[in-house]
Amino acid sequence: SFLLKLENKTKRKLQKQICQVVLDHFEKQYTRELGDTWTNVRDVLTYPLCWQYAVLLNKFSQSAELENTLHVKGYHPAFQGPLPYLPASLKCYIRRTPGRFPAQKHQAGKLKEYYLLNAASLLPVLALEVKDGEDVLDLCAAPGGKSVAILQCACPGNFHCNEYDDLRSRWLKKTIESFIPDPLTNLIMVSKLDGTQVGDLKPELYDKILVDAPCSNDRSWLFSSDIQQATLRLIQRKELSFLQLQLLRSAIKALRPGGSLVYSTCTLSKAENSDVINLILNSCTNVMPVDISEMAKAVSQEFTFLSGTQQHELLVLPEKGRAWGPMYVAKLKKM
């Protein structure tokens, strides 16, 4: 039948796109780090037909009709129950079946009603617990989904969104324009500073900082169409943890005493996750880990976590029917 042909064509297309160099590299590393768990994770990551997308509603452009449509299509709220921090204004819908809700085109002068994202990328925002009036820094903010989510939760006193990369910075500005209304955009400062310098430029200025660090993006790297670029990425991968450390040290300087920081990546790599956080905890005497296990417990219906992590960290593992992640989250507090 025509549909079967189409499905096989899609499958072929997907199989063609997997970058073998990257898969081989991941295979070695993640079999070592995750053991049997890796097999299930690999099956989800290498098969985009089972990926899921969450729909984050934009409270600045609310539509009751949209919520009804989502209910009809079998979506339900992603976050419910006894979360330590869950503002009523943060509305995110998911469903168990794969597939993507249609994306919205940018229209001048009209705010978008929703943002499509990996539901796990809201966990760093929930862990950060931003409250009204706090001064907030999103250190590596592009493409802007987490910045938009923070503004769904609370109204910061000042909100500083930083993105060093020129192209990504333009993308960030566009996202903010698409989702945030004018009077509120005055609270937002978008900058293109080198994140590793921000601590020296703005010491002890922020109550809350999100460091959603540049990392080996496992999902997108697996589908690198350019083998040379992929090979180069894998060579440079070793240097990422050094950059992540520098960004964290910078963020700690920029944090007020008593303030807290959330570090997140979208990789499974231990070198870029636990190892980086352990190095920070062992080398910075003014930083303490913060327990986020209550949050993890409250969302364990919808997310699968790697077992055996410490109380201040979590790692979301994609699995079929709950294809969210990979997403690593760790929380620290400055004394």
Short mmCIF file of C-alpha atoms in Angstrom, two decimals:
data_model
loop_
_atom_site.label_atom_id
_atom_site.label_comp_id
_atom_site.label_asym_id
_atom_site.label_seq_id
_atom_site.Cartn_x
_atom_site.Cartn_y
_atom_site.Cartn_z
CA SER A 1 0.00 0.00 0.00
CA PHE A 2 0.97 3.63 -0.46
CA LEU A 3 1.24 4.27 3.29
CA LEU A 4 3.54 1.33 3.82
CA LYS A 5 5.77 2.52 0.96
CA LEU A 6 5.84 5.98 2.49
CA GLU A 7 6.72 4.57 5.91
CA ASN A 8 9.53 2.46 4.45
CA LYS A 9 10.83 5.48 2.57
CA THR A 10 10.85 7.49 5.82
CA LYS A 11 12.62 4.63 7.59
CA ARG A 12 15.26 4.45 4.87
CA LYS A 13 15.75 8.18 5.06
CA LEU A 14 16.20 7.99 8.83
CA GLN A 15 18.62 5.08 8.63
CA LYS A 16 20.69 6.91 6.03
CA GLN A 17 20.99 9.96 8.21
CA ILE A 18 22.55 8.32 11.25
CA CYS A 19 26.20 9.29 11.47
CA GLN A 20 28.11 6.05 12.01
CA VAL A 21 31.25 7.78 13.34
CA VAL A 22 29.24 9.36 16.14
CA LEU A 23 27.24 6.22 16.86
CA ASP A 24 30.43 4.13 17.18
CA HIS A 25 31.93 6.70 19.54
CA PHE A 26 28.77 6.80 21.70
CA GLU A 27 28.52 3.00 21.60
CA LYS A 28 31.96 2.63 23.22
CA GLN A 29 31.57 5.39 25.79
CA TYR A 30 27.96 4.83 26.85
CA THR A 31 28.20 1.05 27.04
CA ARG A 32 31.02 1.66 29.51
CA GLU A 33 29.14 4.36 31.46
CA LEU A 34 25.53 3.15 31.33
CA GLY A 35 25.83 -0.60 30.76
CA ASP A 36 22.63 -2.32 29.61
CA THR A 37 20.64 0.90 29.97
CA TRP A 38 22.41 2.26 26.89
CA THR A 39 20.73 -0.28 24.56
CA ASN A 40 17.25 1.10 25.32
CA VAL A 41 18.41 4.71 25.16
CA ARG A 42 20.18 4.09 21.84
CA ASP A 43 17.01 2.62 20.32
CA VAL A 44 15.11 5.83 21.09
CA LEU A 45 17.86 8.27 20.09
CA THR A 46 18.51 6.61 16.74
CA TYR A 47 14.84 6.36 15.80
CA PRO A 48 13.27 9.85 15.52
CA LEU A 49 9.85 8.38 14.68
CA CYS A 50 9.43 7.63 18.40
CA TRP A 51 10.55 11.09 19.60
CA GLN A 52 7.98 13.16 21.46
CA TYR A 53 7.45 16.91 21.64
CA ALA A 54 5.91 18.86 24.47
CA VAL A 55 3.76 21.95 23.94
CA LEU A 56 4.66 24.82 26.29
CA LEU A 57 1.81 27.33 26.32
CA ASN A 58 2.57 31.03 26.20
CA LYS A 59 0.64 32.80 28.97
CA PHE A 60 1.12 36.13 27.18
CA SER A 61 -0.93 34.89 24.24
CA GLN A 62 -3.49 32.63 25.84
CA SER A 63 -6.02 30.63 23.90
CA ALA A 64 -8.69 28.46 25.53
CA GLU A 65 -9.27 26.95 22.11
CA LEU A 66 -5.69 25.66 21.99
CA GLU A 67 -6.06 23.92 25.36
CA ASN A 68 -9.26 22.25 24.14
CA THR A 69 -7.56 21.08 20.94
CA LEU A 70 -4.71 19.60 22.97
CA HIS A 71 -7.14 17.74 25.25
CA VAL A 72 -9.00 16.38 22.22
CA LYS A 73 -5.72 15.19 20.69
CA GLY A 74 -4.90 13.24 23.85
CA TYR A 75 -2.47 15.64 25.49
CA HIS A 76 -2.30 16.01 29.28
CA PRO A 77 -0.31 18.33 31.60
CA ALA A 78 3.32 17.21 31.87
CA PHE A 79 3.74 18.39 35.44
CA GLN A 80 1.22 17.60 38.15
CA GLY A 81 1.18 16.58 41.75
CA PRO A 82 3.44 17.46 44.65
CA LEU A 83 6.21 19.38 42.91
CA PRO A 84 8.20 21.63 45.28
CA TYR A 85 7.84 24.44 42.71
CA LEU A 86 5.15 24.54 40.03
CA PRO A 87 3.68 27.96 39.22
CA ALA A 88 0.09 27.72 37.98
CA SER A 89 1.08 29.90 35.02
CA LEU A 90 3.49 27.27 33.67
CA LYS A 91 1.43 25.07 31.38
CA CYS A 92 3.05 22.30 29.40
CA TYR A 93 1.20 19.52 27.59
CA ILE A 94 2.47 16.13 26.49
CA ARG A 95 1.07 12.84 25.23
CA ARG A 96 2.44 9.33 25.26
CA THR A 97 2.30 8.84 21.50
CA PRO A 98 5.11 10.20 19.34
CA GLY A 99 4.64 12.92 16.75
CA ARG A 100 4.86 16.66 16.68
CA PHE A 101 2.13 19.27 17.11
CA PRO A 102 2.29 21.66 14.11
CA ALA A 103 4.84 24.44 14.63
CA GLN A 104 3.74 28.08 14.44
CA LYS A 105 5.20 30.47 11.90
CA HIS A 106 6.56 33.83 13.02
CA GLN A 107 4.03 36.62 12.33
CA ALA A 108 5.09 40.23 12.80
CA GLY A 109 3.22 41.91 15.65
CA LYS A 110 1.61 38.68 16.81
CA LEU A 111 2.86 36.60 19.73
CA LYS A 112 3.13 32.84 19.32
CA GLU A 113 0.74 30.76 21.42
CA TYR A 114 3.11 27.89 22.20
CA TYR A 115 6.67 26.62 22.02
CA LEU A 116 7.54 23.02 21.04
CA LEU A 117 10.30 21.45 23.10
CA ASN A 118 11.70 18.38 24.80
CA ALA A 119 9.71 18.24 28.07
CA ALA A 120 12.88 17.38 30.00
CA SER A 121 14.30 20.81 29.18
CA LEU A 122 11.78 22.33 31.61
CA LEU A 123 13.30 20.45 34.55
CA PRO A 124 16.23 22.91 34.91
CA VAL A 125 13.65 25.73 35.04
CA LEU A 126 11.60 23.95 37.72
CA ALA A 127 14.79 23.26 39.69
CA LEU A 128 15.81 26.95 39.53
CA GLU A 129 12.60 28.07 41.32
CA VAL A 130 12.60 31.68 40.11
CA LYS A 131 10.37 34.01 42.15
CA ASP A 132 8.95 37.43 41.27
CA GLY A 133 11.43 40.27 41.63
CA GLU A 134 14.58 38.13 41.65
CA ASP A 135 17.53 39.06 39.44
CA VAL A 136 18.09 36.22 37.02
CA LEU A 137 20.83 35.31 34.54
CA ASP A 138 20.44 32.75 31.76
CA LEU A 139 24.12 32.43 30.88
CA CYS A 140 23.91 30.40 27.62
CA ALA A 141 20.38 31.31 26.65
CA ALA A 142 19.89 30.48 22.95
CA PRO A 143 17.66 29.35 21.35
CA GLY A 144 15.56 30.79 24.19
CA GLY A 145 13.13 28.06 25.24
CA LYS A 146 14.28 28.04 28.85
CA SER A 147 14.22 31.87 29.01
CA VAL A 148 10.62 31.81 27.76
CA ALA A 149 9.77 29.12 30.33
CA ILE A 150 11.30 31.16 33.17
CA LEU A 151 9.06 34.09 32.18
CA GLN A 152 6.02 31.79 32.26
CA CYS A 153 6.89 31.05 35.91
CA ALA A 154 7.66 34.45 37.38
CA CYS A 155 8.45 38.08 36.67
CA PRO A 156 12.13 38.71 37.50
CA GLY A 157 13.35 42.09 38.70
CA ASN A 158 16.00 42.00 36.00
CA PHE A 159 16.40 39.22 33.49
CA HIS A 160 19.74 38.94 31.73
CA CYS A 161 19.81 36.56 28.74
CA ASN A 162 23.29 36.01 27.41
CA GLU A 163 24.47 34.20 24.28
CA TYR A 164 28.05 34.45 23.03
CA ASP A 165 27.51 32.88 19.60
CA ASP A 166 26.44 35.46 17.02
CA LEU A 167 24.02 33.31 15.03
CA ARG A 168 22.46 31.78 18.15
CA SER A 169 22.15 35.23 19.71
CA ARG A 170 20.01 36.37 16.78
CA TRP A 171 17.89 33.26 17.24
CA LEU A 172 17.47 34.10 20.95
CA LYS A 173 16.32 37.67 20.15
CA LYS A 174 13.79 36.32 17.68
CA THR A 175 12.43 33.83 20.24
CA ILE A 176 11.97 36.58 22.84
CA GLU A 177 10.22 38.80 20.27
CA SER A 178 7.91 35.92 19.31
CA PHE A 179 6.80 35.10 22.85
CA ILE A 180 7.22 38.07 25.17
CA PRO A 181 5.06 41.23 25.00
CA ASP A 182 6.58 44.69 24.79
CA PRO A 183 6.37 46.16 28.29
CA LEU A 184 7.97 42.99 29.67
CA THR A 185 10.81 42.94 27.13
CA ASN A 186 12.09 46.10 28.87
CA LEU A 187 13.05 43.92 31.86
CA ILE A 188 15.11 41.68 29.61
CA MET A 189 18.69 42.44 28.72
CA VAL A 190 20.06 40.39 25.85
CA SER A 191 23.86 40.38 25.62
CA LYS A 192 26.59 38.63 23.63
CA LEU A 193 29.24 38.40 26.34
CA ASP A 194 31.76 35.60 26.68
CA GLY A 195 30.09 33.53 29.39
CA THR A 196 33.41 32.72 31.05
CA GLN A 197 33.94 36.48 31.66
CA VAL A 198 30.51 37.33 33.05
CA GLY A 199 31.51 36.60 36.66
CA ASP A 200 34.29 39.19 36.52
CA LEU A 201 32.10 41.74 34.70
CA LYS A 202 29.05 41.31 36.97
CA PRO A 203 30.18 39.99 40.36
CA GLU A 204 27.49 38.98 42.88
CA LEU A 205 24.69 40.51 40.86
CA TYR A 206 22.18 37.66 40.53
CA ASP A 207 19.87 35.66 42.80
CA LYS A 208 19.38 32.81 40.33
CA ILE A 209 21.55 31.63 37.44
CA LEU A 210 20.88 29.01 34.80
CA VAL A 211 23.94 27.51 33.11
CA ASP A 212 22.50 25.46 30.26
CA ALA A 213 25.97 24.74 28.98
CA PRO A 214 27.19 24.04 25.45
CA CYS A 215 27.62 20.24 25.40
CA SER A 216 27.79 17.23 23.11
CA ASN A 217 24.19 17.30 21.98
CA ASP A 218 23.65 13.54 21.72
CA ARG A 219 20.38 13.78 19.77
CA SER A 220 21.57 16.12 17.05
CA TRP A 221 25.14 14.80 16.81
CA LEU A 222 23.84 11.34 15.91
CA PHE A 223 22.33 12.86 12.76
CA SER A 224 25.31 14.96 11.63
CA SER A 225 25.14 14.95 7.84
CA ASP A 226 28.73 16.20 7.53
CA ILE A 227 31.16 13.44 8.56
CA GLN A 228 34.15 15.81 8.76
CA GLN A 229 32.24 18.14 11.07
CA ALA A 230 31.13 15.16 13.18
CA THR A 231 34.71 13.86 13.46
CA LEU A 232 35.92 17.31 14.46
CA ARG A 233 33.17 17.55 17.09
CA LEU A 234 34.24 14.24 18.58
CA ILE A 235 37.87 15.41 18.76
CA GLN A 236 36.87 18.71 20.38
CA ARG A 237 34.48 16.90 22.73
CA LYS A 238 37.23 16.47 25.32
CA GLU A 239 37.57 20.25 25.59
CA LEU A 240 33.90 20.82 26.37
CA SER A 241 34.21 19.90 30.04
CA PHE A 242 36.92 22.53 30.47
CA LEU A 243 34.61 25.18 28.97
CA GLN A 244 31.74 23.97 31.19
CA LEU A 245 33.96 24.32 34.28
CA GLN A 246 34.92 27.86 33.27
CA LEU A 247 31.26 28.79 32.72
CA LEU A 248 30.32 27.41 36.13
CA ARG A 249 33.16 29.23 37.89
CA SER A 250 32.09 32.43 36.16
CA ALA A 251 28.45 31.89 37.18
CA ILE A 252 29.44 31.28 40.82
CA LYS A 253 31.25 34.66 40.84
CA ALA A 254 28.16 36.34 39.36
CA LEU A 255 25.91 34.81 42.03
CA ARG A 256 25.02 36.60 45.25
CA PRO A 257 25.73 34.75 48.49
CA GLY A 258 22.57 32.76 49.25
CA GLY A 259 21.76 32.59 45.55
CA SER A 260 21.40 29.35 43.63
CA LEU A 261 22.49 27.99 40.31
CA VAL A 262 21.26 25.21 38.05
CA TYR A 263 23.60 23.49 35.62
CA SER A 264 22.14 21.51 32.73
CA THR A 265 23.22 19.72 29.57
CA CYS A 266 21.51 17.56 26.94
CA THR A 267 24.16 14.86 26.91
CA LEU A 268 24.53 11.51 28.69
CA SER A 269 28.29 12.04 29.01
CA LYS A 270 29.59 11.64 32.57
CA ALA A 271 32.62 13.82 31.73
CA GLU A 272 30.29 16.76 31.01
CA ASN A 273 27.80 16.05 33.81
CA SER A 274 28.69 14.55 37.19
CA ASP A 275 32.43 14.95 36.68
CA VAL A 276 32.10 18.69 36.08
CA ILE A 277 29.84 19.18 39.12
CA ASN A 278 32.10 17.07 41.35
CA LEU A 279 35.12 19.13 40.29
CA ILE A 280 33.24 22.32 41.20
CA LEU A 281 32.11 20.96 44.57
CA ASN A 282 35.63 19.80 45.37
CA SER A 283 37.35 23.03 44.33
CA CYS A 284 34.91 25.78 45.40
CA THR A 285 34.58 26.07 49.16
CA ASN A 286 31.69 28.56 48.91
CA VAL A 287 29.35 26.21 47.03
CA MET A 288 26.98 23.56 48.41
CA PRO A 289 24.91 20.92 46.61
CA VAL A 290 21.10 21.33 46.78
CA ASP A 291 18.84 18.28 47.02
CA ILE A 292 16.48 18.05 44.00
CA SER A 293 15.28 14.50 44.63
CA GLU A 294 11.77 15.69 45.63
CA MET A 295 11.29 17.24 42.20
CA ALA A 296 12.57 14.08 40.52
CA LYS A 297 10.22 11.92 42.58
CA ALA A 298 7.24 14.13 41.71
CA VAL A 299 7.81 13.78 37.94
CA SER A 300 8.89 10.14 37.88
CA GLN A 301 5.59 9.15 36.23
CA GLU A 302 6.55 10.99 33.05
CA PHE A 303 10.36 10.79 33.10
CA THR A 304 12.85 7.96 33.42
CA PHE A 305 15.94 8.78 35.48
CA LEU A 306 19.33 7.11 35.69
CA SER A 307 19.52 5.38 39.06
CA GLY A 308 22.45 5.86 41.42
CA THR A 309 22.94 9.61 40.89
CA GLN A 310 23.42 11.90 43.88
CA GLN A 311 20.61 13.93 45.48
CA HIS A 312 21.67 17.22 43.88
CA GLU A 313 21.58 15.82 40.33
CA LEU A 314 19.45 13.85 37.90
CA LEU A 315 19.82 12.45 34.40
CA VAL A 316 16.74 11.91 32.23
CA LEU A 317 17.04 8.84 30.02
CA PRO A 318 14.88 8.60 26.88
CA GLU A 319 12.78 5.45 26.59
CA LYS A 320 9.91 4.44 24.32
CA GLY A 321 6.68 6.22 25.31
CA ARG A 322 8.72 8.56 27.50
CA ALA A 323 11.25 9.70 24.94
CA TRP A 324 12.32 12.82 26.89
CA GLY A 325 15.96 13.69 27.43
CA PRO A 326 18.83 13.16 27.59
CA MET A 327 18.89 15.98 30.14
CA TYR A 328 21.27 16.35 33.05
CA VAL A 329 20.34 18.76 35.86
CA ALA A 330 22.32 19.69 38.97
CA LYS A 331 21.63 22.39 41.56
CA LEU A 332 24.14 24.33 43.69
CA LYS A 333 23.89 27.12 46.25
CA LYS A 334 26.44 29.82 47.05
CA MET A 335 27.16 30.27 50.74
#
